[in-house]
XYZ file of C-alpha atoms in Angstrom:
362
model
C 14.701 15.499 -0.167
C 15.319 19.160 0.706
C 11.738 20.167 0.887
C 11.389 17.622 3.893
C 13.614 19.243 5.841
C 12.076 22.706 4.913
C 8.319 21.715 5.787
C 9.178 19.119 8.796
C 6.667 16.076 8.524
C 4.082 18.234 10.630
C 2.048 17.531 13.624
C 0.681 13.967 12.137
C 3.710 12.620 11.464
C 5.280 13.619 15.210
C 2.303 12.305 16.617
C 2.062 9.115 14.669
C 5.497 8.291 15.089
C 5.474 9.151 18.918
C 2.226 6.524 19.116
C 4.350 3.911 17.645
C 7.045 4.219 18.915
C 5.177 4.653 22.610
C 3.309 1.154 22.105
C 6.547 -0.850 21.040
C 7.895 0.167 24.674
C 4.600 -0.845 26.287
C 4.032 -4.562 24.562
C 6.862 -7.186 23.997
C 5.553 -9.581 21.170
C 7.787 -12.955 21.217
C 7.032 -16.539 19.704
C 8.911 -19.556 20.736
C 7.360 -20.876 17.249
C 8.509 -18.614 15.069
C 11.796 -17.633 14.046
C 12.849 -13.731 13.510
C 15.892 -13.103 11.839
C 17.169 -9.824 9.896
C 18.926 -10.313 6.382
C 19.612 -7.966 3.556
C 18.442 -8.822 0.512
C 19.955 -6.945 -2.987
C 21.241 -3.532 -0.557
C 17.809 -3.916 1.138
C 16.753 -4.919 4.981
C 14.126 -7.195 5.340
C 12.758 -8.991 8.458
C 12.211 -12.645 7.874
C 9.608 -14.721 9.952
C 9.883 -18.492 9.940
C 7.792 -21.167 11.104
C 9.851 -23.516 13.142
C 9.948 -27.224 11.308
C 7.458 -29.396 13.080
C 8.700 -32.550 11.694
C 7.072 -31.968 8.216
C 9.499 -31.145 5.545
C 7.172 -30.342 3.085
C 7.757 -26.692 1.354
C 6.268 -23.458 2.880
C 4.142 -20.705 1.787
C 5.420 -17.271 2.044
C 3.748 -13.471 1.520
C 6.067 -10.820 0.835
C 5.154 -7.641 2.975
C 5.315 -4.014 2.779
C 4.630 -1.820 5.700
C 2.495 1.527 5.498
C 3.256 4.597 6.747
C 2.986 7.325 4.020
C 6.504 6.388 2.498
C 7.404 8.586 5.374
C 6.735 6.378 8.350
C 6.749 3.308 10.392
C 9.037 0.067 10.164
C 8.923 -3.612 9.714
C 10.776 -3.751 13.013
C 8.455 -1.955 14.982
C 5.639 -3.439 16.593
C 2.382 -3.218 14.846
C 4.108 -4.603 12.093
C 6.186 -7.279 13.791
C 3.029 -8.422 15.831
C 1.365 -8.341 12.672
C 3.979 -10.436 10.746
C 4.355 -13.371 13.154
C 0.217 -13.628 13.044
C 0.693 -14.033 9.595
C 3.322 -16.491 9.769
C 1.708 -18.804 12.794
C -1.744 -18.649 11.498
C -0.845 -19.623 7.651
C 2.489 -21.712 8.542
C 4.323 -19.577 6.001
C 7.458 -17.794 5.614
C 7.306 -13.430 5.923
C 9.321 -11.286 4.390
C 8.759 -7.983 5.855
C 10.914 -5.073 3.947
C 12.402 -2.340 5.205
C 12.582 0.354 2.813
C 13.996 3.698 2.930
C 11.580 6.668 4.024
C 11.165 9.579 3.143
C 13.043 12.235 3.791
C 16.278 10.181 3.590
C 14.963 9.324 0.208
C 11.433 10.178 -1.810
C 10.419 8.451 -4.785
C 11.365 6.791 -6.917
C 13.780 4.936 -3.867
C 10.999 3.494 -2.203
C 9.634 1.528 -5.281
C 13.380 0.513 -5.953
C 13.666 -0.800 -2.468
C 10.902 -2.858 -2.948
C 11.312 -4.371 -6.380
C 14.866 -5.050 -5.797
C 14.367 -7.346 -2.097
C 11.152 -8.941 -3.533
C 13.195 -9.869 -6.645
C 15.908 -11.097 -5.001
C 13.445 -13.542 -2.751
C 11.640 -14.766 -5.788
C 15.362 -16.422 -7.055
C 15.044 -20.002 -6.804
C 18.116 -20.298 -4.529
C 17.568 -17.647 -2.318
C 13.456 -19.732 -1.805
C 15.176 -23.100 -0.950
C 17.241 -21.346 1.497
C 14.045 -20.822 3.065
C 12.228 -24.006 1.988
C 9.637 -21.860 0.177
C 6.971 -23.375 -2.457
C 7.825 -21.214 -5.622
C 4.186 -21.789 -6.541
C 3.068 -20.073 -3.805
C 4.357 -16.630 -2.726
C 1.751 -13.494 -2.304
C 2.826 -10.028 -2.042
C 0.763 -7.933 0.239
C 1.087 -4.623 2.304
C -0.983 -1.620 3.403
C -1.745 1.720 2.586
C 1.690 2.572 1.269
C 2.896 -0.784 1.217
C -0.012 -1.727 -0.807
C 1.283 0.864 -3.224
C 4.362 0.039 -3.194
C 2.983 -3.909 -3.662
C 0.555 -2.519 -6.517
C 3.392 -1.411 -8.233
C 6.292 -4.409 -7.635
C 3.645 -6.799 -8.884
C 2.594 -4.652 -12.244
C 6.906 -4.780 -12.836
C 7.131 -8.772 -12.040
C 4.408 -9.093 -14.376
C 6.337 -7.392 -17.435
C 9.751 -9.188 -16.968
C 10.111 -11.739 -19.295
C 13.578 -13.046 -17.634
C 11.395 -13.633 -14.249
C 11.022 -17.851 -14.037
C 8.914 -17.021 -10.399
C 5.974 -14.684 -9.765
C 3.574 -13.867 -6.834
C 0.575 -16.162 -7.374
C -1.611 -13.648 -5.568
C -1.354 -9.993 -4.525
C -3.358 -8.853 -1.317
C -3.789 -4.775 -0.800
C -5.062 -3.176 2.072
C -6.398 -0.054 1.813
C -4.088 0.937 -0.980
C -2.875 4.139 -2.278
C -3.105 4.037 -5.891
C -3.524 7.193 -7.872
C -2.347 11.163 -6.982
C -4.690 12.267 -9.965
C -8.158 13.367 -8.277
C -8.172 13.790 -4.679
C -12.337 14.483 -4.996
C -13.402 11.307 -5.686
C -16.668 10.458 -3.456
C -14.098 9.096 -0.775
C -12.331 11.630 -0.693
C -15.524 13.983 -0.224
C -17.061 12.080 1.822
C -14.232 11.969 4.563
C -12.942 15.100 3.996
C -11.567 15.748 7.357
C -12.117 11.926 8.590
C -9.417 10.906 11.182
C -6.525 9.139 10.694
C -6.513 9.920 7.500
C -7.923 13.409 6.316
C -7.049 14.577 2.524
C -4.740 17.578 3.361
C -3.014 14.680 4.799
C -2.516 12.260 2.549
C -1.947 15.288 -0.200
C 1.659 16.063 2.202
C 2.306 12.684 2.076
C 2.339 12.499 -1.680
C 4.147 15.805 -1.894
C 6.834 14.383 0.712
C 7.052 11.077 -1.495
C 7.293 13.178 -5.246
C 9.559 15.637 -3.593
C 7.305 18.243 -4.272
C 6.860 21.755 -2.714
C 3.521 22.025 -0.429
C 3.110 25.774 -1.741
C 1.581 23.627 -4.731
C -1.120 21.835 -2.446
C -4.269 23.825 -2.715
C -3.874 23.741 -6.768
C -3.307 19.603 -6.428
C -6.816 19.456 -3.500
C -8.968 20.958 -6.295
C -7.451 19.198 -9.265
C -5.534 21.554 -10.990
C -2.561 19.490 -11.394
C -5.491 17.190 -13.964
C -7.365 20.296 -15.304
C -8.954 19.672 -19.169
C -6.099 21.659 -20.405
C -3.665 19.975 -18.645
C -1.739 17.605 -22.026
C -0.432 15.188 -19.802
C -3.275 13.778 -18.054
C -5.350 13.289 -20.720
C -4.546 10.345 -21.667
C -5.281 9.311 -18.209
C -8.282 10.152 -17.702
C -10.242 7.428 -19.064
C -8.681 5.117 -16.547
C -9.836 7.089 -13.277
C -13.480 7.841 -14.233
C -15.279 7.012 -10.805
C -18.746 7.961 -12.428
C -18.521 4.728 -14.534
C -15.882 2.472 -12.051
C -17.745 2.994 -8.800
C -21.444 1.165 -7.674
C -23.668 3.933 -7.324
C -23.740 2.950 -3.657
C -20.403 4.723 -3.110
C -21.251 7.701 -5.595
C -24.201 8.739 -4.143
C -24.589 12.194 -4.766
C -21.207 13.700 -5.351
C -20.423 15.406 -8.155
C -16.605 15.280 -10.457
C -14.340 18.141 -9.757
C -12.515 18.945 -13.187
C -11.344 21.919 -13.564
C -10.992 23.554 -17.252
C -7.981 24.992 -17.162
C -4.814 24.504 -14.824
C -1.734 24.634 -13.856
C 0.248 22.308 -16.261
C 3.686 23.485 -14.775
C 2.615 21.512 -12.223
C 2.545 18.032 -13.669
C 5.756 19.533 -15.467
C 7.695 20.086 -11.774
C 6.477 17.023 -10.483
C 6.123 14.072 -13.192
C 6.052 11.592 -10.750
C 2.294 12.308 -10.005
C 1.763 10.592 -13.492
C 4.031 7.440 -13.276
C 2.788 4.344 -13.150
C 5.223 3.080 -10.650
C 3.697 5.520 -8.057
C 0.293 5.397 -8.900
C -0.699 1.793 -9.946
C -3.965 2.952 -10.724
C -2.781 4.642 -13.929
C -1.266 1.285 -15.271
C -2.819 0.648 -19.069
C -5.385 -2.400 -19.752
C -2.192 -4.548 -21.050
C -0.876 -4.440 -17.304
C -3.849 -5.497 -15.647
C -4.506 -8.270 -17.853
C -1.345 -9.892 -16.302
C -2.010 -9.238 -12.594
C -2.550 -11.733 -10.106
C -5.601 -13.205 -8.191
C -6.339 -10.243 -6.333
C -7.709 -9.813 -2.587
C -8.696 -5.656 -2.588
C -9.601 -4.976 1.543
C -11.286 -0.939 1.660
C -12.852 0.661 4.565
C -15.582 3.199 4.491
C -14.396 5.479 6.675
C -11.203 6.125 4.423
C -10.411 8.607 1.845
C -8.315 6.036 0.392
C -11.851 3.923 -0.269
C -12.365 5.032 -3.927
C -8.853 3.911 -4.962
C -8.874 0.286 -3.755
C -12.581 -0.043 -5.071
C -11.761 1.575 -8.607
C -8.216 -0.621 -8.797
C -10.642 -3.667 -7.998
C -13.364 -2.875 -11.152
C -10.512 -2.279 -13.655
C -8.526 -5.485 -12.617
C -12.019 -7.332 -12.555
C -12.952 -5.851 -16.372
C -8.924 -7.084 -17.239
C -10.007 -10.676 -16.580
C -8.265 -10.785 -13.349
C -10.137 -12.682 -10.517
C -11.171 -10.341 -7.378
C -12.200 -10.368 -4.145
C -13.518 -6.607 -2.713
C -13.504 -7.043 1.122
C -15.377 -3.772 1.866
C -16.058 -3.002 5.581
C -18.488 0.046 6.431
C -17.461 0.296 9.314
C -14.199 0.979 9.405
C -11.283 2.826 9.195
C -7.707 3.712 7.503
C -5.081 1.732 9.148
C -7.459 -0.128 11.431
C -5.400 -3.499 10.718
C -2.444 -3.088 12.570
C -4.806 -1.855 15.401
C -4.616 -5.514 17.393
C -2.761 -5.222 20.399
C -2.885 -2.999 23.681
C -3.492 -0.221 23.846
C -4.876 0.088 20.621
C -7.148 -2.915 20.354
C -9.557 -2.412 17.936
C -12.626 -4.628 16.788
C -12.237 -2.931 13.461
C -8.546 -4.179 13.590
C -9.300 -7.594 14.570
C -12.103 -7.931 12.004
C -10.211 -7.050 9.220
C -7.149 -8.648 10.278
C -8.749 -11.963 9.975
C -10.454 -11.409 6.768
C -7.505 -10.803 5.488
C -5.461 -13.612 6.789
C -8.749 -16.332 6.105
C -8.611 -15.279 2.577
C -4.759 -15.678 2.187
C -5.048 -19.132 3.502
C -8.253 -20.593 1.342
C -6.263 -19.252 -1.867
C -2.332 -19.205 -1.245
């Protein structure tokens, strides 16, 4: 991914990967009940967390996770994550699979997606879930921001492979980024320059993931890349219309930004902007229908908030049984915000929504 290498991953990146990496060397996160083991799975690493038997024999559980991180960032090794993981796995007695997929630059998409669909299938073979004393019947796939792309978009494939004999029986996305087609829905207005996730951000991280050149982000910030005249959107555009999908709690007073004409070279550069297996949110009515029980947590203070909430409506209007876990006050990435020093009531809060609603329905 030349164009990595060309634009460096800019100040956010350095600094969120120098806060990571900073708090793994200042907490140590151990579990004499749970077992931590690394395995590769189909050419992928995962991290595996295991319950240790306490005399029951009966069959586990199990969520398959995938990290955040802008496709660019962050590990399944490193702490937020790992601290995150064994939670999981002590406070539901299940077994998690935590991937760790390539990143970006070493590869953009469509590697990541690959990653992820390959190690998830490969746990999902009946052999491979005895090996782990796993109840086929009960596997969820979950992950944040990223990771609950990349989860959007594993569990939309499952759904459409007729060979599968095993499938998630729930999906869980946190804060999820689903869609690279209008970056001014109300969300995105409303937290225009909202920390830790401001737009011009999360527009380089889509350009980093697609490979594209970040001469081209102004044109993508005011919709250009979707204009009216723009062929290959149109089809699309049905499926994102926040004016209909949103409560009018959330739409308050902003307005659509659709711009007559374009720059169609654009979406001609860069198709991956329009492919369902990057943004999940594009996925036709057929798709949906076959989804999962779905658990949708979105945070106010996100410009991410629009694309969990509109996923949510057109899932609910497939037939597919939601929960929206909405917190106002909150924030992008607050989850993995649990442990010293970046213990966060926010993180806490929606750390154990999460993991309540995973155990009443897994």
């Amino acid at each position: 991914c030349y164009v990595v290498h060309q634009l460096g991953l800019g100040h956010h990146l350095i600094v969120l990967n120098y806060l990571i990496n900073s708090f793994d060397q200042l907490q140590s996160f151990s579990s004499e009940d749970i077992k931590i083991t690394d395995a590769v799975f189909d050419g992928v690493e995962v991290r595996v967390f295991e319950p240790l038997a306490k005399g029951d024999e009966s069959l586990r559980r199990s969520v398959v996770y995938i990290h955040g991180g802008g496709w660019a960032l962050a590990s399944a090794k490193t702490g937020f994550y790992k601290h995150l993981c064994r939670v999981m796995a002590e406070s539901l007695n299940a077994v998690v699979v935590s991937i760790e997929y390539r990143l970006v630059p070493e590869v953009c998409f469509p590697e990541q997606y690959n990653d992820a669909l390959r190690a998830t299938k490969h746990f999902l073979q009946p052999d491979v879930l005895a090996e782990f004393s796993v109840d086929p019947s009960r596997i969820a796939i979950s992950g944040d921001s990223a990771g609950g792309n990349l989860a959007a978009a594993v569990c939309q494939q499952l759904s459409k492979e007729k060979d599968l004999t095993i499938r998630p029986k729930l999906q869980a996305l946190i804060y999820p980024v689903l869609q690279a087609f209008d970056f001014n829905t109300p969300s995105y207005q409303q937290n225009l320059n909202v920390p830790v996730l401001p737009r011009h951000v999360m527009i380089n991280y889509w350009i980093y993931y697609v490979n594209g050149n970040y001469d081209l982000a102004h044109a993508l910030v005011i919709n250009n890349h979707t204009a009216l005249d723009v062929g290959q959107a149109l089809s699309f555009r049905g499926l994102l219309n926040w004016t209909s999908l949103l409560p009018s709690s959330f739409k308050k007073d902003y307005k659509p930004v659709v711009q007559t004409t374009g720059m169609a070279e654009i979406i001609q550069k860069i198709p991956a902007l329009l492919d369902v297996r990057a943004a999940p949110l594009l996925a036709d009515n057929e798709t949906l229908q076959l989804q999962p029980k779905t658990y949708m947590l979105t945070c106010e203070n996100d410009v991410l908030r629009d694309d969990g909430v509109m996923y949510a409506k057109r899932l609910e209007n497939a037939g597919v049984d939601v929960t929206l876990d909405h917190f106002h006050d909150c924030f992008h990435g607050c989850m993995i915000f649990t442990v010293w020093p970046a213990e966060f009531s926010a993180g806490i809060q929606t750390r154990n929504s999460y993991i309540k609603w995973l155990d009443e329905n897994l």
